[in-house]
């Protein structure tokens, strides 16, 4: 696993998420100190009854434009794969089979989001990028341990209240999205960040009106 075994910081991500790629690329120092935990974003959406950004036509285009703009602003090389959304399950299982190491996760992210390649159509090329032949990669992702770990990662994330990717879990607080990274860094520097009267009030703020289902 990436990161210090004693570190409580966990990073939940899915290769399908362009924001996961951007956060990984923009904050490598955080990724080196965190446990990298792949999960299936679709499982979160199903559990919480949400739609993904790419499932809402106007939001889909906005998301694609926004992520490309952010990449350019930060000097991160980014090229969308041939089709999106795509099925990320083989990539997720491969990362888990390779212990979700920083290097393995980095190579998979770069294959998809830097080179703009397809996991489904170019599986042999992705396997080769990771030093594997197709037979070895197929055997790795077919292992029951790998499948069970991916499912367990999703259950653990849901139990913690994770509803989207990318998300950092400090063991006490959750920080969803790349735009929350600065708040995470402030919290890591000062764990009393949310102890002010206003922050405590927000945690107990009553619901004034609810949308009918």
mmCIF file of C-alpha atoms in Angstrom:
data_model
loop_
_atom_site.group_PDB
_atom_site.id
_atom_site.type_symbol
_atom_site.label_atom_id
_atom_site.label_comp_id
_atom_site.label_asym_id
_atom_site.label_seq_id
_atom_site.Cartn_x
_atom_site.Cartn_y
_atom_site.Cartn_z
ATOM 1 C CA UNK A 1 0.000 0.000 0.000
ATOM 2 C CA UNK A 2 1.095 3.541 -0.611
ATOM 3 C CA UNK A 3 1.787 5.700 2.389
ATOM 4 C CA UNK A 4 2.886 5.098 5.948
ATOM 5 C CA UNK A 5 1.156 2.084 7.507
ATOM 6 C CA UNK A 6 0.592 4.164 10.640
ATOM 7 C CA UNK A 7 -1.012 7.038 8.731
ATOM 8 C CA UNK A 8 -4.794 7.279 9.082
ATOM 9 C CA UNK A 9 -5.123 9.283 5.854
ATOM 10 C CA UNK A 10 -7.028 7.349 3.185
ATOM 11 C CA UNK A 11 -7.699 8.478 -0.376
ATOM 12 C CA UNK A 12 -10.752 6.992 -2.111
ATOM 13 C CA UNK A 13 -10.743 7.241 -5.900
ATOM 14 C CA UNK A 14 -11.922 5.740 -9.166
ATOM 15 C CA UNK A 15 -10.004 5.859 -12.441
ATOM 16 C CA UNK A 16 -13.226 6.925 -14.159
ATOM 17 C CA UNK A 17 -13.033 10.286 -12.372
ATOM 18 C CA UNK A 18 -11.106 13.094 -14.081
ATOM 19 C CA UNK A 19 -11.033 14.957 -10.769
ATOM 20 C CA UNK A 20 -9.364 11.944 -9.165
ATOM 21 C CA UNK A 21 -6.646 12.135 -11.804
ATOM 22 C CA UNK A 22 -6.186 15.856 -11.308
ATOM 23 C CA UNK A 23 -5.939 15.601 -7.521
ATOM 24 C CA UNK A 24 -3.494 12.704 -7.788
ATOM 25 C CA UNK A 25 -1.327 14.601 -10.270
ATOM 26 C CA UNK A 26 -1.493 17.918 -8.418
ATOM 27 C CA UNK A 27 -0.708 16.641 -4.909
ATOM 28 C CA UNK A 28 1.801 13.766 -5.137
ATOM 29 C CA UNK A 29 3.111 14.505 -1.646
ATOM 30 C CA UNK A 30 -0.319 13.764 -0.195
ATOM 31 C CA UNK A 31 -0.640 10.602 -2.250
ATOM 32 C CA UNK A 32 2.692 9.336 -0.954
ATOM 33 C CA UNK A 33 1.516 9.736 2.648
ATOM 34 C CA UNK A 34 -1.996 8.333 2.179
ATOM 35 C CA UNK A 35 -3.331 4.825 1.726
ATOM 36 C CA UNK A 36 -4.663 4.737 -1.839
ATOM 37 C CA UNK A 37 -8.000 2.927 -1.922
ATOM 38 C CA UNK A 38 -9.648 2.234 -5.312
ATOM 39 C CA UNK A 39 -13.412 1.856 -5.368
ATOM 40 C CA UNK A 40 -16.233 1.719 -7.873
ATOM 41 C CA UNK A 41 -17.792 5.192 -8.081
ATOM 42 C CA UNK A 42 -20.966 3.671 -9.524
ATOM 43 C CA UNK A 43 -21.421 1.774 -6.270
ATOM 44 C CA UNK A 44 -21.460 5.041 -4.330
ATOM 45 C CA UNK A 45 -23.972 6.540 -6.746
ATOM 46 C CA UNK A 46 -26.238 3.530 -6.457
ATOM 47 C CA UNK A 47 -26.076 3.531 -2.666
ATOM 48 C CA UNK A 48 -26.830 7.247 -2.223
ATOM 49 C CA UNK A 49 -29.302 7.486 -5.116
ATOM 50 C CA UNK A 50 -27.226 10.035 -7.017
ATOM 51 C CA UNK A 51 -26.346 10.573 -10.654
ATOM 52 C CA UNK A 52 -22.773 11.001 -11.788
ATOM 53 C CA UNK A 53 -21.729 14.253 -13.496
ATOM 54 C CA UNK A 54 -21.520 12.485 -16.849
ATOM 55 C CA UNK A 55 -25.121 11.286 -16.530
ATOM 56 C CA UNK A 56 -26.498 14.842 -16.658
ATOM 57 C CA UNK A 57 -25.933 16.187 -20.199
ATOM 58 C CA UNK A 58 -25.211 19.837 -19.359
ATOM 59 C CA UNK A 59 -23.126 18.896 -16.323
ATOM 60 C CA UNK A 60 -21.194 16.375 -18.416
ATOM 61 C CA UNK A 61 -19.926 19.037 -20.809
ATOM 62 C CA UNK A 62 -19.233 21.471 -17.956
ATOM 63 C CA UNK A 63 -17.259 18.798 -16.113
ATOM 64 C CA UNK A 64 -15.162 17.982 -19.159
ATOM 65 C CA UNK A 65 -14.431 21.630 -19.848
ATOM 66 C CA UNK A 66 -13.739 22.414 -16.208
ATOM 67 C CA UNK A 67 -11.281 19.556 -15.747
ATOM 68 C CA UNK A 68 -9.406 20.402 -18.954
ATOM 69 C CA UNK A 69 -9.249 24.048 -17.871
ATOM 70 C CA UNK A 70 -7.996 23.090 -14.404
ATOM 71 C CA UNK A 71 -5.343 20.853 -15.911
ATOM 72 C CA UNK A 72 -4.107 23.681 -18.108
ATOM 73 C CA UNK A 73 -4.101 26.117 -15.180
ATOM 74 C CA UNK A 74 -1.981 23.731 -13.121
ATOM 75 C CA UNK A 75 0.320 22.617 -15.918
ATOM 76 C CA UNK A 76 -0.969 19.041 -15.791
ATOM 77 C CA UNK A 77 -0.987 17.088 -19.030
ATOM 78 C CA UNK A 78 -4.509 15.800 -19.683
ATOM 79 C CA UNK A 79 -6.195 14.099 -22.629
ATOM 80 C CA UNK A 80 -9.614 12.508 -22.308
ATOM 81 C CA UNK A 81 -9.895 8.819 -23.268
ATOM 82 C CA UNK A 82 -11.796 7.881 -26.455
ATOM 83 C CA UNK A 83 -15.104 7.522 -24.586
ATOM 84 C CA UNK A 84 -16.379 8.603 -21.183
ATOM 85 C CA UNK A 85 -17.848 7.272 -18.977
ATOM 86 C CA UNK A 86 -16.102 3.925 -19.428
ATOM 87 C CA UNK A 87 -16.035 0.726 -17.391
ATOM 88 C CA UNK A 88 -13.137 1.121 -14.916
ATOM 89 C CA UNK A 89 -13.433 -2.222 -13.141
ATOM 90 C CA UNK A 90 -10.444 -3.916 -14.771
ATOM 91 C CA UNK A 91 -8.217 -0.933 -14.032
ATOM 92 C CA UNK A 92 -9.435 -0.824 -10.419
ATOM 93 C CA UNK A 93 -8.819 -4.525 -9.905
ATOM 94 C CA UNK A 94 -5.388 -4.280 -11.504
ATOM 95 C CA UNK A 95 -4.404 -1.481 -9.138
ATOM 96 C CA UNK A 96 -5.547 -3.563 -6.163
ATOM 97 C CA UNK A 97 -3.666 -6.619 -7.440
ATOM 98 C CA UNK A 98 -0.548 -4.441 -7.494
ATOM 99 C CA UNK A 99 -1.164 -3.395 -3.860
ATOM 100 C CA UNK A 100 -2.507 0.023 -4.868
ATOM 101 C CA UNK A 101 1.055 1.281 -4.908
ATOM 102 C CA UNK A 102 1.731 4.879 -5.853
ATOM 103 C CA UNK A 103 3.643 3.819 -8.964
ATOM 104 C CA UNK A 104 0.961 1.427 -10.217
ATOM 105 C CA UNK A 105 -1.847 3.934 -9.648
ATOM 106 C CA UNK A 106 0.211 6.657 -11.350
ATOM 107 C CA UNK A 107 0.854 4.533 -14.439
ATOM 108 C CA UNK A 108 -2.821 3.602 -14.787
ATOM 109 C CA UNK A 109 -3.977 7.200 -14.349
ATOM 110 C CA UNK A 110 -1.452 8.409 -16.925
ATOM 111 C CA UNK A 111 -2.430 5.714 -19.428
ATOM 112 C CA UNK A 112 -6.061 6.839 -19.266
ATOM 113 C CA UNK A 113 -5.850 10.578 -18.609
ATOM 114 C CA UNK A 114 -2.451 11.691 -19.888
ATOM 115 C CA UNK A 115 -2.229 9.482 -22.964
ATOM 116 C CA UNK A 116 -6.009 9.383 -23.508
ATOM 117 C CA UNK A 117 -6.144 5.623 -24.046
ATOM 118 C CA UNK A 118 -8.900 3.054 -23.583
ATOM 119 C CA UNK A 119 -8.635 0.386 -20.886
ATOM 120 C CA UNK A 120 -11.117 -1.812 -22.731
ATOM 121 C CA UNK A 121 -9.630 -1.503 -26.210
ATOM 122 C CA UNK A 122 -5.965 -1.359 -25.193
ATOM 123 C CA UNK A 123 -5.814 -3.754 -22.260
ATOM 124 C CA UNK A 124 -2.619 -5.459 -23.517
ATOM 125 C CA UNK A 125 -0.920 -2.071 -23.753
ATOM 126 C CA UNK A 126 -1.943 -1.147 -20.207
ATOM 127 C CA UNK A 127 -0.689 -4.493 -18.929
ATOM 128 C CA UNK A 128 2.624 -3.935 -20.710
ATOM 129 C CA UNK A 129 2.900 -0.441 -19.194
ATOM 130 C CA UNK A 130 2.839 -2.176 -15.813
ATOM 131 C CA UNK A 131 5.380 -4.818 -16.802
ATOM 132 C CA UNK A 132 2.820 -7.602 -17.340
ATOM 133 C CA UNK A 133 1.652 -9.721 -20.228
ATOM 134 C CA UNK A 134 -2.065 -10.089 -20.860
ATOM 135 C CA UNK A 135 -2.288 -13.550 -19.334
ATOM 136 C CA UNK A 136 -0.681 -12.361 -16.118
ATOM 137 C CA UNK A 137 -2.897 -9.264 -15.939
ATOM 138 C CA UNK A 138 -6.019 -11.346 -16.578
ATOM 139 C CA UNK A 139 -5.047 -13.769 -13.832
ATOM 140 C CA UNK A 140 -4.412 -10.958 -11.370
ATOM 141 C CA UNK A 141 -7.776 -9.272 -11.858
ATOM 142 C CA UNK A 142 -9.622 -12.595 -11.739
ATOM 143 C CA UNK A 143 -8.328 -13.422 -8.257
ATOM 144 C CA UNK A 144 -11.102 -13.616 -5.672
ATOM 145 C CA UNK A 145 -8.992 -11.667 -3.180
ATOM 146 C CA UNK A 146 -8.844 -8.745 -5.602
ATOM 147 C CA UNK A 147 -12.588 -8.798 -6.283
ATOM 148 C CA UNK A 148 -13.338 -9.032 -2.565
ATOM 149 C CA UNK A 149 -11.011 -6.129 -1.773
ATOM 150 C CA UNK A 150 -12.664 -3.861 -4.323
ATOM 151 C CA UNK A 151 -16.087 -4.668 -2.885
ATOM 152 C CA UNK A 152 -14.801 -4.161 0.671
ATOM 153 C CA UNK A 153 -13.319 -0.781 -0.259
ATOM 154 C CA UNK A 154 -16.738 0.347 -1.436
ATOM 155 C CA UNK A 155 -18.472 -0.883 1.704
ATOM 156 C CA UNK A 156 -15.901 0.789 3.921
ATOM 157 C CA UNK A 157 -16.263 4.073 2.061
ATOM 158 C CA UNK A 158 -20.048 3.989 2.401
ATOM 159 C CA UNK A 159 -19.759 3.162 6.093
ATOM 160 C CA UNK A 160 -17.568 6.238 6.487
ATOM 161 C CA UNK A 161 -20.101 8.398 4.651
ATOM 162 C CA UNK A 162 -18.118 8.821 1.433
ATOM 163 C CA UNK A 163 -20.487 9.863 -1.349
ATOM 164 C CA UNK A 164 -18.138 10.890 -4.159
ATOM 165 C CA UNK A 165 -14.629 10.672 -5.521
ATOM 166 C CA UNK A 166 -12.000 11.756 -4.959
ATOM 167 C CA UNK A 167 -12.339 11.836 -1.173
ATOM 168 C CA UNK A 168 -9.786 12.002 1.614
ATOM 169 C CA UNK A 169 -10.639 10.409 4.944
ATOM 170 C CA UNK A 170 -8.561 11.507 7.925
ATOM 171 C CA UNK A 171 -10.165 8.949 10.194
ATOM 172 C CA UNK A 172 -12.348 11.687 11.648
ATOM 173 C CA UNK A 173 -13.269 14.060 8.816
ATOM 174 C CA UNK A 174 -14.002 13.626 5.107
ATOM 175 C CA UNK A 175 -12.861 15.993 2.362
ATOM 176 C CA UNK A 176 -14.580 15.468 -0.984
ATOM 177 C CA UNK A 177 -13.293 16.862 -4.243
ATOM 178 C CA UNK A 178 -10.141 18.464 -5.499
ATOM 179 C CA UNK A 179 -11.372 21.907 -4.472
ATOM 180 C CA UNK A 180 -11.395 20.775 -0.828
ATOM 181 C CA UNK A 181 -7.667 19.968 -0.838
ATOM 182 C CA UNK A 182 -6.599 23.284 0.671
ATOM 183 C CA UNK A 183 -9.140 22.817 3.462
ATOM 184 C CA UNK A 184 -7.735 19.330 4.075
ATOM 185 C CA UNK A 185 -4.212 20.729 4.297
ATOM 186 C CA UNK A 186 -5.398 23.373 6.781
ATOM 187 C CA UNK A 187 -7.107 20.680 8.822
ATOM 188 C CA UNK A 188 -4.004 18.470 8.854
ATOM 189 C CA UNK A 189 -1.996 21.459 10.082
ATOM 190 C CA UNK A 190 -4.662 22.392 12.647
ATOM 191 C CA UNK A 191 -7.110 19.595 13.614
ATOM 192 C CA UNK A 192 -9.080 22.157 15.649
ATOM 193 C CA UNK A 193 -10.183 23.814 12.386
ATOM 194 C CA UNK A 194 -13.797 22.699 12.815
ATOM 195 C CA UNK A 195 -14.015 23.435 16.532
ATOM 196 C CA UNK A 196 -15.119 27.062 16.218
ATOM 197 C CA UNK A 197 -18.629 28.028 17.296
ATOM 198 C CA UNK A 198 -19.690 28.595 13.681
ATOM 199 C CA UNK A 199 -18.318 25.253 12.513
ATOM 200 C CA UNK A 200 -20.017 23.435 15.405
ATOM 201 C CA UNK A 201 -23.270 25.220 14.569
ATOM 202 C CA UNK A 202 -23.089 23.969 10.976
ATOM 203 C CA UNK A 203 -22.824 20.378 12.185
ATOM 204 C CA UNK A 204 -26.150 20.717 13.992
ATOM 205 C CA UNK A 205 -27.951 23.078 11.598
ATOM 206 C CA UNK A 206 -31.613 22.011 11.289
ATOM 207 C CA UNK A 207 -33.291 21.320 7.937
ATOM 208 C CA UNK A 208 -35.744 24.113 7.137
ATOM 209 C CA UNK A 209 -37.443 22.494 4.146
ATOM 210 C CA UNK A 210 -37.115 19.194 2.312
ATOM 211 C CA UNK A 211 -37.731 18.420 -1.345
ATOM 212 C CA UNK A 212 -40.470 15.873 -1.867
ATOM 213 C CA UNK A 213 -39.357 12.617 -3.438
#
